XYZ file of C-alpha atoms in Angstrom:
663
model
C -153.098 -86.511 103.724
C -151.276 -85.118 100.807
C -150.306 -81.343 99.893
C -150.463 -79.665 96.862
C -147.095 -77.685 96.349
C -146.878 -75.044 93.237
C -144.041 -74.048 91.524
C -144.007 -71.247 93.748
C -143.389 -73.336 96.663
C -140.506 -74.489 95.357
C -138.964 -71.423 94.753
C -139.470 -70.961 98.396
C -138.482 -73.764 99.649
C -135.269 -73.435 97.808
C -134.810 -70.020 98.711
C -135.159 -71.432 102.440
C -132.333 -74.201 101.572
C -130.263 -71.541 99.867
C -129.686 -69.112 102.989
C -130.895 -68.735 106.613
C -134.575 -68.090 107.757
C -135.260 -65.200 108.755
C -135.377 -66.342 112.610
C -132.272 -67.071 112.322
C -131.819 -70.799 111.926
C -129.519 -72.612 109.721
C -130.915 -73.604 106.745
C -128.972 -75.542 104.297
C -128.015 -75.565 100.150
C -125.554 -78.625 98.281
C -122.020 -76.850 98.290
C -121.625 -77.285 94.323
C -124.038 -75.087 91.846
C -124.603 -78.528 90.197
C -126.063 -79.702 93.229
C -128.204 -77.267 94.236
C -129.747 -77.525 90.756
C -130.119 -81.215 91.095
C -131.571 -80.245 94.544
C -134.160 -78.045 92.441
C -134.749 -80.192 90.181
C -135.985 -83.507 92.739
C -137.896 -80.849 94.200
C -140.178 -79.695 91.194
C -139.940 -83.829 89.954
C -141.112 -84.574 93.817
C -144.013 -81.874 93.677
C -144.739 -82.997 90.248
C -145.399 -86.123 90.782
C -147.567 -85.192 94.033
C -144.664 -86.366 96.637
C -146.476 -84.941 99.916
C -144.496 -82.008 101.654
C -145.073 -81.909 105.064
C -144.178 -77.576 105.770
C -144.711 -77.827 109.699
C -142.332 -80.651 109.853
C -139.504 -79.878 107.406
C -139.520 -83.131 105.875
C -140.423 -84.854 102.500
C -142.618 -88.019 102.183
C -140.180 -90.021 99.317
C -140.939 -92.826 97.173
C -137.431 -94.953 97.546
C -136.891 -95.460 94.270
C -136.588 -91.559 93.912
C -133.295 -91.323 96.228
C -131.863 -93.697 93.732
C -133.150 -91.434 90.434
C -131.900 -88.414 92.565
C -128.370 -89.917 92.543
C -128.269 -90.549 96.639
C -125.645 -92.472 98.383
C -126.353 -94.693 101.280
C -123.611 -94.515 103.900
C -124.727 -97.400 105.771
C -128.325 -98.454 106.851
C -129.434 -98.835 110.246
C -132.023 -101.437 109.699
C -133.993 -102.371 106.429
C -136.204 -99.134 107.071
C -133.631 -96.708 107.925
C -131.276 -95.541 106.105
C -128.351 -92.844 106.609
C -127.343 -90.439 104.029
C -124.531 -87.561 104.470
C -123.260 -84.641 102.072
C -121.592 -81.671 102.076
C -123.781 -78.741 101.771
C -123.511 -74.763 101.404
C -124.616 -72.326 103.831
C -124.750 -69.045 101.755
C -124.581 -67.013 104.004
C -121.149 -67.985 105.453
C -119.751 -68.944 102.020
C -118.820 -72.266 103.726
C -119.613 -76.093 103.105
C -121.019 -77.614 106.637
C -121.508 -81.467 106.487
C -125.147 -82.791 107.020
C -126.640 -86.053 108.129
C -129.992 -87.473 106.503
C -131.896 -90.537 108.089
C -134.200 -91.643 105.833
C -137.166 -93.980 107.576
C -139.154 -95.554 104.990
C -142.837 -95.488 105.746
C -145.788 -97.307 103.861
C -148.851 -94.700 103.748
C -151.679 -97.179 102.142
C -150.045 -98.395 99.252
C -147.265 -96.551 98.900
C -143.949 -96.896 100.312
C -142.430 -93.695 101.737
C -139.714 -92.205 103.557
C -138.941 -89.645 106.072
C -135.764 -87.699 105.508
C -134.262 -85.603 108.656
C -131.839 -83.257 108.331
C -128.825 -82.671 110.673
C -125.888 -80.451 110.645
C -122.870 -82.799 111.884
C -120.272 -79.987 111.297
C -119.312 -80.069 115.465
C -119.506 -83.892 115.493
C -117.603 -84.251 112.770
C -114.859 -81.213 114.275
C -115.453 -83.174 118.023
C -114.388 -86.830 115.916
C -111.419 -84.654 114.370
C -110.127 -83.459 118.080
C -110.594 -86.972 119.293
C -108.930 -88.428 116.819
C -105.822 -85.964 116.958
C -105.963 -86.107 120.617
C -105.487 -90.260 119.497
C -102.907 -90.277 117.445
C -101.182 -87.262 119.878
C -101.012 -89.763 123.045
C -100.177 -92.805 120.678
C -97.108 -91.034 119.964
C -96.597 -89.199 122.837
C -93.576 -90.389 125.567
C -95.862 -88.945 128.489
C -98.775 -90.655 130.338
C -102.314 -89.045 130.270
C -104.545 -88.557 133.099
C -107.959 -87.047 132.982
C -110.007 -86.427 135.355
C -113.618 -86.251 135.192
C -114.122 -84.086 138.529
C -117.808 -83.636 138.177
C -117.999 -87.195 137.163
C -115.654 -88.046 139.410
C -113.924 -90.663 136.674
C -110.427 -90.968 135.636
C -108.282 -91.842 132.649
C -105.202 -93.422 132.131
C -103.601 -93.431 128.607
C -101.797 -96.436 127.340
C -98.107 -95.006 128.046
C -99.776 -94.426 131.972
C -99.779 -98.050 131.701
C -96.385 -98.572 129.928
C -94.224 -96.438 132.064
C -95.789 -98.085 135.499
C -95.846 -102.082 133.702
C -99.371 -101.942 134.018
C -101.991 -103.171 130.266
C -104.682 -100.969 129.846
C -107.062 -102.713 131.076
C -105.310 -102.911 134.350
C -105.285 -99.418 134.809
C -108.266 -98.686 133.897
C -110.780 -98.177 137.040
C -107.900 -97.094 139.524
C -107.413 -93.822 140.963
C -104.845 -91.691 140.714
C -103.355 -91.161 143.986
C -103.239 -95.292 144.111
C -100.246 -95.102 142.388
C -98.238 -92.509 143.953
C -95.238 -93.862 146.271
C -96.192 -93.340 150.311
C -93.949 -90.870 150.875
C -94.445 -88.442 148.376
C -98.617 -88.640 148.369
C -98.956 -85.521 150.703
C -96.866 -83.460 148.708
C -98.860 -84.738 145.506
C -102.359 -84.307 146.639
C -101.406 -80.803 148.447
C -100.292 -79.536 145.048
C -103.619 -80.659 143.172
C -105.415 -79.435 146.000
C -103.382 -75.794 145.789
C -104.245 -75.930 141.744
C -107.754 -77.080 141.630
C -108.262 -74.715 144.801
C -106.251 -71.526 144.024
C -105.154 -72.087 140.322
C -101.060 -71.866 141.508
C -99.090 -74.278 138.581
C -99.182 -78.146 139.155
C -95.256 -78.825 138.099
C -93.577 -81.286 140.614
C -91.354 -84.672 140.643
C -92.767 -86.845 142.630
C -92.436 -91.127 142.535
C -94.646 -93.660 141.420
C -95.104 -97.315 142.185
C -94.118 -99.278 139.947
C -96.204 -102.978 138.923
C -93.039 -104.564 139.940
C -92.568 -102.908 143.215
C -90.477 -100.698 142.644
C -90.434 -96.285 142.686
C -90.758 -94.806 139.124
C -89.721 -90.647 139.341
C -92.079 -89.342 136.854
C -92.110 -85.233 136.442
C -96.397 -84.318 136.228
C -97.758 -81.314 134.810
C -101.363 -80.250 134.712
C -104.304 -77.895 134.039
C -107.506 -77.939 135.009
C -110.707 -76.713 133.744
C -113.694 -74.306 135.038
C -116.822 -73.357 134.467
C -118.584 -70.025 134.198
C -119.180 -70.148 137.981
C -114.903 -71.388 139.238
C -115.854 -74.290 139.872
C -113.390 -77.060 138.295
C -115.261 -79.132 135.922
C -111.614 -81.581 134.889
C -108.252 -82.015 135.333
C -105.966 -82.981 132.943
C -101.946 -83.561 133.453
C -99.513 -85.588 132.381
C -96.113 -87.589 133.837
C -92.756 -87.668 132.339
C -90.340 -90.383 133.317
C -86.941 -89.174 135.028
C -86.040 -91.665 136.672
C -82.793 -91.818 134.625
C -82.015 -88.359 135.461
C -83.145 -88.411 138.480
C -80.538 -91.228 139.824
C -78.049 -88.903 137.168
C -78.425 -86.694 140.043
C -78.107 -88.660 142.975
C -74.784 -89.473 141.368
C -73.723 -86.119 141.215
C -74.952 -85.726 144.487
C -73.179 -87.901 146.480
C -70.356 -87.377 144.088
C -69.665 -83.933 145.298
C -70.862 -85.562 148.756
C -67.667 -86.867 148.897
C -65.448 -84.553 146.912
C -66.834 -82.009 149.557
C -66.155 -84.522 152.123
C -62.592 -85.020 151.156
C -62.159 -81.044 150.304
C -63.438 -79.923 153.681
C -61.374 -82.797 155.439
C -58.179 -82.651 153.320
C -55.322 -81.084 155.398
C -54.644 -79.053 151.774
C -56.151 -75.176 151.703
C -58.294 -75.936 148.522
C -59.692 -73.930 146.483
C -61.429 -72.203 142.702
C -60.604 -69.246 140.912
C -62.323 -67.530 137.941
C -59.884 -66.808 135.250
C -59.648 -63.175 136.777
C -58.373 -64.612 140.227
C -61.341 -63.724 141.292
C -62.202 -66.674 144.212
C -65.323 -68.398 143.723
C -64.926 -71.577 146.657
C -62.693 -72.732 149.286
C -62.896 -75.545 151.196
C -62.218 -75.579 155.078
C -58.923 -75.674 155.760
C -58.204 -72.661 154.103
C -60.265 -70.897 155.529
C -58.648 -71.850 159.343
C -55.372 -71.561 158.176
C -56.206 -67.178 156.873
C -58.592 -67.198 159.756
C -61.641 -65.856 157.574
C -65.087 -66.663 156.494
C -66.138 -68.251 153.736
C -67.757 -64.664 152.834
C -64.831 -63.417 153.704
C -62.776 -65.223 150.982
C -65.389 -64.648 148.529
C -65.725 -60.888 149.158
C -62.244 -59.739 149.243
C -58.700 -60.354 147.165
C -55.911 -62.255 148.330
C -53.899 -59.201 148.454
C -55.754 -58.521 152.385
C -54.531 -61.840 154.120
C -51.118 -62.608 151.631
C -49.855 -58.996 150.896
C -49.329 -57.244 148.275
C -45.600 -58.690 146.862
C -47.387 -62.421 147.613
C -50.421 -61.816 145.693
C -48.511 -60.250 143.103
C -46.385 -63.741 142.514
C -49.540 -65.440 142.324
C -51.585 -63.516 139.991
C -48.037 -63.858 137.826
C -48.392 -67.754 138.284
C -52.227 -68.089 137.264
C -51.276 -66.071 134.202
C -48.558 -68.659 133.551
C -51.130 -71.408 134.041
C -53.569 -69.158 131.924
C -51.693 -68.695 129.524
C -49.717 -72.740 128.945
C -52.610 -74.928 130.295
C -50.441 -76.447 132.590
C -49.644 -76.569 136.122
C -47.472 -73.658 138.606
C -45.693 -74.425 141.579
C -44.165 -72.089 143.960
C -42.828 -71.785 147.120
C -44.183 -68.368 149.438
C -43.509 -67.419 152.471
C -46.937 -65.926 154.476
C -46.269 -63.203 157.015
C -49.521 -62.824 159.745
C -50.633 -60.196 161.395
C -49.872 -61.026 164.775
C -45.546 -61.426 163.216
C -45.905 -65.141 162.716
C -44.975 -66.777 159.681
C -45.374 -69.787 157.284
C -44.164 -71.495 154.623
C -46.310 -73.014 151.181
C -46.164 -74.714 148.590
C -48.577 -73.338 146.005
C -50.131 -75.355 142.928
C -51.973 -73.785 140.878
C -53.353 -75.458 137.594
C -55.970 -74.391 135.542
C -59.904 -75.907 134.739
C -61.049 -76.997 131.790
C -64.864 -76.858 130.358
C -65.819 -80.053 127.886
C -64.071 -77.956 124.835
C -61.149 -77.846 126.846
C -61.377 -74.180 126.609
C -60.067 -72.848 129.864
C -62.801 -71.559 132.751
C -60.724 -70.510 135.792
C -57.856 -71.749 137.539
C -57.611 -74.558 140.355
C -55.662 -74.198 143.563
C -54.415 -76.825 146.344
C -52.119 -75.406 148.915
C -49.776 -77.049 151.102
C -48.419 -75.713 154.835
C -44.591 -77.255 154.640
C -43.438 -75.042 157.600
C -42.976 -78.360 159.544
C -41.371 -79.636 156.502
C -38.963 -76.418 156.217
C -37.803 -76.899 160.010
C -37.801 -80.134 159.266
C -35.105 -79.447 156.539
C -33.109 -76.984 158.732
C -32.640 -79.122 160.919
C -31.471 -82.301 158.385
C -29.427 -80.175 157.155
C -28.000 -78.481 160.952
C -27.767 -82.425 161.339
C -25.629 -83.389 158.291
C -23.735 -80.150 159.166
C -23.189 -81.572 162.452
C -22.447 -85.195 161.190
C -19.940 -83.919 159.066
C -18.604 -81.720 162.026
C -18.478 -85.096 163.807
C -16.407 -87.074 161.205
C -14.155 -83.801 160.262
C -13.635 -84.074 164.804
C -13.215 -87.593 164.503
C -10.404 -87.542 161.751
C -9.148 -84.607 163.924
C -8.778 -86.372 167.288
C -7.321 -89.080 164.493
C -4.261 -87.265 163.685
C -4.666 -85.551 167.234
C -4.254 -89.433 168.936
C -1.239 -90.228 166.842
C 0.263 -87.232 168.364
C -0.555 -87.935 172.070
C 0.111 -91.350 171.883
C 3.442 -91.177 169.808
C 4.345 -88.905 172.484
C 4.294 -90.697 175.299
C 4.688 -93.565 173.649
C 8.278 -92.170 172.079
C 9.267 -91.010 175.877
C 8.001 -94.394 177.730
C 10.154 -96.618 174.829
C 13.154 -94.133 174.493
C 13.383 -94.269 178.599
C 12.863 -97.517 178.747
C 15.433 -98.332 176.013
C 18.475 -96.337 177.732
C 17.906 -98.197 180.925
C 17.170 -101.586 179.446
C 20.709 -100.948 177.878
C 22.338 -98.594 180.384
C 23.738 -96.285 178.188
C 24.678 -93.772 181.173
C 26.223 -96.238 183.016
C 24.788 -98.795 186.112
C 20.926 -98.837 186.299
C 21.346 -97.520 190.128
C 22.557 -93.949 188.695
C 20.079 -91.638 190.208
C 19.890 -90.230 185.902
C 17.719 -93.340 185.973
C 15.342 -92.478 188.609
C 14.394 -89.652 186.436
C 13.797 -91.248 183.267
C 11.780 -93.556 185.001
C 9.653 -90.589 187.003
C 8.959 -89.388 182.995
C 8.351 -93.349 181.966
C 5.413 -93.093 184.823
C 4.504 -89.747 183.640
C 3.539 -90.225 180.076
C 2.029 -93.889 181.089
C -0.216 -92.341 183.690
C -1.037 -89.329 180.695
C -1.299 -92.476 178.131
C -3.657 -94.354 180.744
C -6.008 -91.096 181.030
C -6.634 -90.777 177.272
C -7.220 -94.201 176.511
C -9.439 -93.737 180.203
C -11.360 -91.181 178.497
C -12.190 -93.305 175.436
C -13.687 -95.723 176.992
C -15.556 -94.054 179.664
C -16.637 -92.325 176.524
C -17.645 -95.473 174.416
C -19.467 -96.737 177.106
C -21.955 -93.835 177.637
C -22.378 -93.693 174.149
C -23.220 -97.675 173.842
C -25.367 -97.371 177.588
C -23.189 -99.604 179.404
C -21.251 -97.234 181.834
C -22.207 -98.316 185.283
C -21.809 -95.832 188.176
C -20.437 -97.280 191.384
C -21.769 -95.018 194.174
C -20.650 -94.938 197.106
C -20.733 -91.722 200.312
C -18.042 -89.402 199.306
C -15.995 -86.702 201.362
C -15.851 -83.622 198.353
C -13.546 -81.618 200.625
C -10.934 -84.283 200.916
C -11.821 -84.904 196.484
C -11.209 -81.341 196.148
C -7.760 -81.412 197.772
C -6.965 -84.807 195.743
C -7.627 -83.121 192.587
C -6.167 -79.460 193.388
C -3.432 -81.591 194.505
C -2.925 -83.386 190.775
C -3.101 -79.385 188.997
C -1.035 -77.935 191.381
C 1.914 -78.346 189.278
C 0.161 -78.106 185.787
C -0.934 -74.655 187.001
C 2.551 -73.266 188.390
C 3.913 -74.132 185.073
C 1.556 -71.826 183.234
C 1.562 -68.868 186.272
C -2.267 -69.701 186.612
C -3.660 -68.976 190.062
C -6.423 -71.401 191.642
C -8.707 -69.374 194.672
C -10.937 -71.917 196.070
C -14.343 -70.799 197.552
C -16.059 -73.363 199.600
C -18.457 -73.989 203.268
C -16.287 -74.668 205.941
C -18.573 -77.696 206.384
C -19.083 -79.345 203.245
C -21.889 -82.284 203.570
C -20.945 -85.346 201.853
C -21.936 -86.701 198.374
C -23.321 -89.431 197.101
C -21.791 -90.553 193.802
C -19.263 -92.140 191.225
C -16.262 -90.822 193.596
C -13.824 -92.139 190.571
C -16.425 -89.846 188.374
C -16.498 -87.055 190.760
C -12.009 -86.870 190.855
C -12.693 -87.174 186.646
C -15.368 -84.488 186.769
C -12.997 -81.775 188.743
C -9.879 -82.540 186.877
C -11.427 -81.624 183.488
C -12.768 -78.843 184.576
C -9.538 -77.710 186.262
C -7.208 -79.006 183.941
C -9.144 -77.607 180.555
C -9.248 -73.556 182.310
C -5.119 -74.066 183.383
C -4.652 -75.123 179.961
C -6.620 -71.595 178.125
C -5.971 -69.079 180.973
C -2.935 -67.083 180.238
C -0.244 -66.509 182.836
C -1.174 -64.585 185.133
C -4.826 -65.466 184.908
C -7.125 -66.981 187.599
C -9.409 -70.051 188.562
C -11.955 -69.410 191.270
C -13.221 -72.279 192.560
C -16.928 -72.244 193.987
C -19.099 -75.258 195.692
C -22.203 -74.594 197.499
C -24.923 -76.528 198.857
C -28.253 -75.719 198.628
C -31.064 -78.061 200.408
C -33.349 -77.170 197.981
C -31.770 -76.654 194.783
C -28.689 -79.216 195.233
C -25.038 -79.440 194.966
C -22.914 -76.873 192.678
C -19.436 -76.753 191.464
C -18.483 -73.958 190.299
C -15.169 -73.338 187.922
C -14.044 -69.681 186.404
C -11.275 -68.819 184.652
C -10.298 -65.619 183.295
C -9.050 -67.365 179.592
C -9.682 -66.459 176.737
C -13.458 -67.531 176.292
C -15.279 -69.490 173.833
C -17.788 -67.793 171.230
C -21.494 -68.146 171.590
C -21.367 -69.797 168.404
C -18.861 -72.290 169.186
C -20.399 -73.488 172.172
C -21.973 -76.548 170.662
C -18.695 -77.287 169.524
C -16.653 -77.814 172.094
C -19.599 -79.495 174.691
C -19.572 -82.459 171.308
C -17.186 -85.261 171.102
C -14.058 -84.690 170.078
C -15.195 -81.089 168.952
C -12.081 -78.692 169.524
C -11.856 -74.457 168.493
C -8.611 -73.222 166.606
C -6.843 -71.172 168.502
C -3.647 -69.698 169.201
C -3.816 -70.721 172.680
C -5.193 -74.258 171.558
C -2.715 -74.600 169.201
C -0.119 -75.619 171.655
C -1.814 -77.134 173.672
C -2.395 -81.004 172.967
C -5.589 -82.379 173.985
C -7.871 -84.574 172.346
C -11.337 -82.857 172.927
C -12.728 -85.550 175.255
C -12.983 -83.698 178.308
C -15.953 -81.419 178.423
C -18.024 -83.922 176.611
C -16.924 -86.106 179.211
C -18.080 -84.616 181.707
C -21.087 -83.004 180.878
C -22.177 -86.250 180.125
C -20.677 -88.150 183.377
C -22.580 -85.181 185.200
C -26.225 -86.296 183.560
C -25.516 -89.575 184.106
C -25.521 -88.636 188.163
C -28.753 -86.582 187.105
C -26.977 -84.139 187.811
C -27.168 -80.695 184.993
C -24.036 -79.415 183.089
C -24.083 -75.373 182.542
C -21.137 -73.386 180.424
C -21.370 -70.014 180.341
C -18.551 -68.063 178.346
C -18.017 -63.951 176.500
C -14.788 -64.595 173.771
C -12.187 -62.841 175.532
C -13.308 -62.680 179.214
C -13.105 -66.159 180.653
C -15.394 -68.810 181.067
C -17.561 -69.897 183.941
C -19.130 -74.535 184.077
C -21.270 -74.562 186.526
C -22.163 -78.271 187.621
C -24.953 -79.364 190.090
C -25.551 -82.359 191.746
C -29.562 -83.089 192.770
C -30.388 -82.480 195.871
C -31.084 -86.309 196.430
C -27.573 -86.631 196.701
C -26.734 -84.262 199.581
C -25.660 -86.687 202.854
C -26.546 -84.243 205.522
C -25.167 -84.666 208.949
C -26.124 -83.849 211.877
C -24.264 -81.275 214.365
C -21.773 -83.525 216.019
C -20.888 -84.643 212.226
C -23.257 -88.598 212.406
C -24.716 -89.381 209.317
C -28.803 -89.155 209.986
C -29.373 -92.162 207.493
C -27.745 -94.756 205.281
C -26.761 -93.374 202.245
C -27.841 -96.067 199.895
C -31.982 -95.208 201.296
C -31.211 -91.692 200.596
C -33.310 -90.054 197.934
C -37.012 -90.663 198.966
C -35.915 -91.504 202.834
C -34.846 -88.046 203.136
C -37.388 -86.071 204.784
C -37.883 -81.812 204.345
C -37.810 -81.438 208.043
C -34.275 -83.026 208.332
C -32.282 -80.802 205.254
C -34.203 -77.350 206.872
C -32.559 -79.198 210.457
C -29.307 -79.046 208.431
C -27.709 -76.024 208.299
C -26.834 -75.315 204.722
C -26.524 -71.653 204.254
C -23.689 -70.107 203.381
C -20.872 -70.011 205.942
C -17.772 -67.340 205.523
C -15.327 -68.762 203.197
C -11.821 -70.173 204.054
C -9.518 -69.389 201.344
C -7.104 -72.387 200.045
C -3.895 -71.502 199.390
C -3.222 -71.440 195.457
C -1.898 -74.789 193.884
């Protein structure tokens, strides 16, 4: 049914299009004045031609041809009877353009072709479409994978980049669940973080591993944000993942490298540490802590002066300054004295630490305890000096030997030549008997020197053999006293012997025992001035051994010279020694022979007061006797067969001393 609309109705209608209605509903008009005029002209045309307008539903019934006349352009046809039109209209109250959508539905009313025009505000839809396009562009160009979870409908969306990171196509992941991609060992932690974020709105930012299609894991950083409705219920969760596999591998390699460095540092015997440019400690290894007896906290909080001392600290600070100034390592040695008085020698190495731009940012240090090395060096020096001394002694020995050997040889040759040529007359003259004695004495002396040299050489070569037997000690002593009697009288030296009245026998090499006693006695006689005295003490103690002690009142030996006189060929220069012949073999040979018997040799001397030499044979070499004087055992079974009871039953206690007349 048609309605007749007047021009006032048209003006009122256009006014409605130009502004908002009284009830606040949105009304529209075309965005340009020309369009507005065209709209009014068009409406007037429609009215004049009698085209109906339905005010209750807000639509015109328009002939199709009028759409073309009005200049409207069809965006796209939906069907033969429906055409969708779009245009920008102008909202007068807001002074802004608003996009609209017009749907023209063709209708046939009786015999007239008509159209219903339906206007819709599509501004929100266009904004949403633009937002979706922008989001799609952002997702397309970003390197992050996106995950959207519609919590209300429990639907999940994964962006194409998500699939690329994990090796999947878009189609393969669209119906998957986020939790299915999480590495099993990280699943509980990831879901707990997600629940915590949604439930308490705590930040969702964590590093987890996701499963790749090719059966390996990918490290990602997941960051997300949930949305809640006005009642606080979660409705959506949006998260992004950034692949950090390379970074995690680099960090893992760095951690392994740091672990290796720490292991090397902590297990190194060197003291390793790092300081800032002010020489404040930043790091010390375990060796450093152990050496100074401090904890890591003590080292970092206290200054080095605390445990190194002011003087050493001053030296180290100077070394640090030099390293900072020159940019080169600095080495020095110092001695550290600890609270308990112990001293340690250190090799200090300080060097600058540079950053990537070759700027000095600190000082590194590697110290080593060289105390043992220092001791070894001192021993080496001492050994070198000893070797040099030995070489000098051997040189002196050779020089002395030329004299020692030439003198008796000259006598032997001279006297033998006199006797051979009978310079003094027939061989039967008494003078020849005297020369024969001189020859014998010179030869004996020469033989003794040679024997000493051979014995010492054998001992040093480990080829010296003992010919052990049971020895009557008293008889051996008497023999030795008889030998040195003439020498003692010549030099005006008194010999006194203190010994037990019943000395037990000794199981030893008899020749060696006599040589030991003779060496001690002749040595004492040579270095005791006229009027001096030599005392011999012999004791046997059942639990200590057999003791032979020779004491003289001679010139004595300085403490620092004792090692020299006990070394082969060693002699101490003195006024008396210059007048005495000797090879320097007596005491070293004596000491070696005693030690070959398992005994000990002790020399105590005071310069200018005299010397005491004590020789001890082990208790196993004592041959105990019964009260009737018979042996209780076979000497060859001596050591292991002597029982404590037998030794105790034998009276070895000190008895009244018998004074043997001096030689």
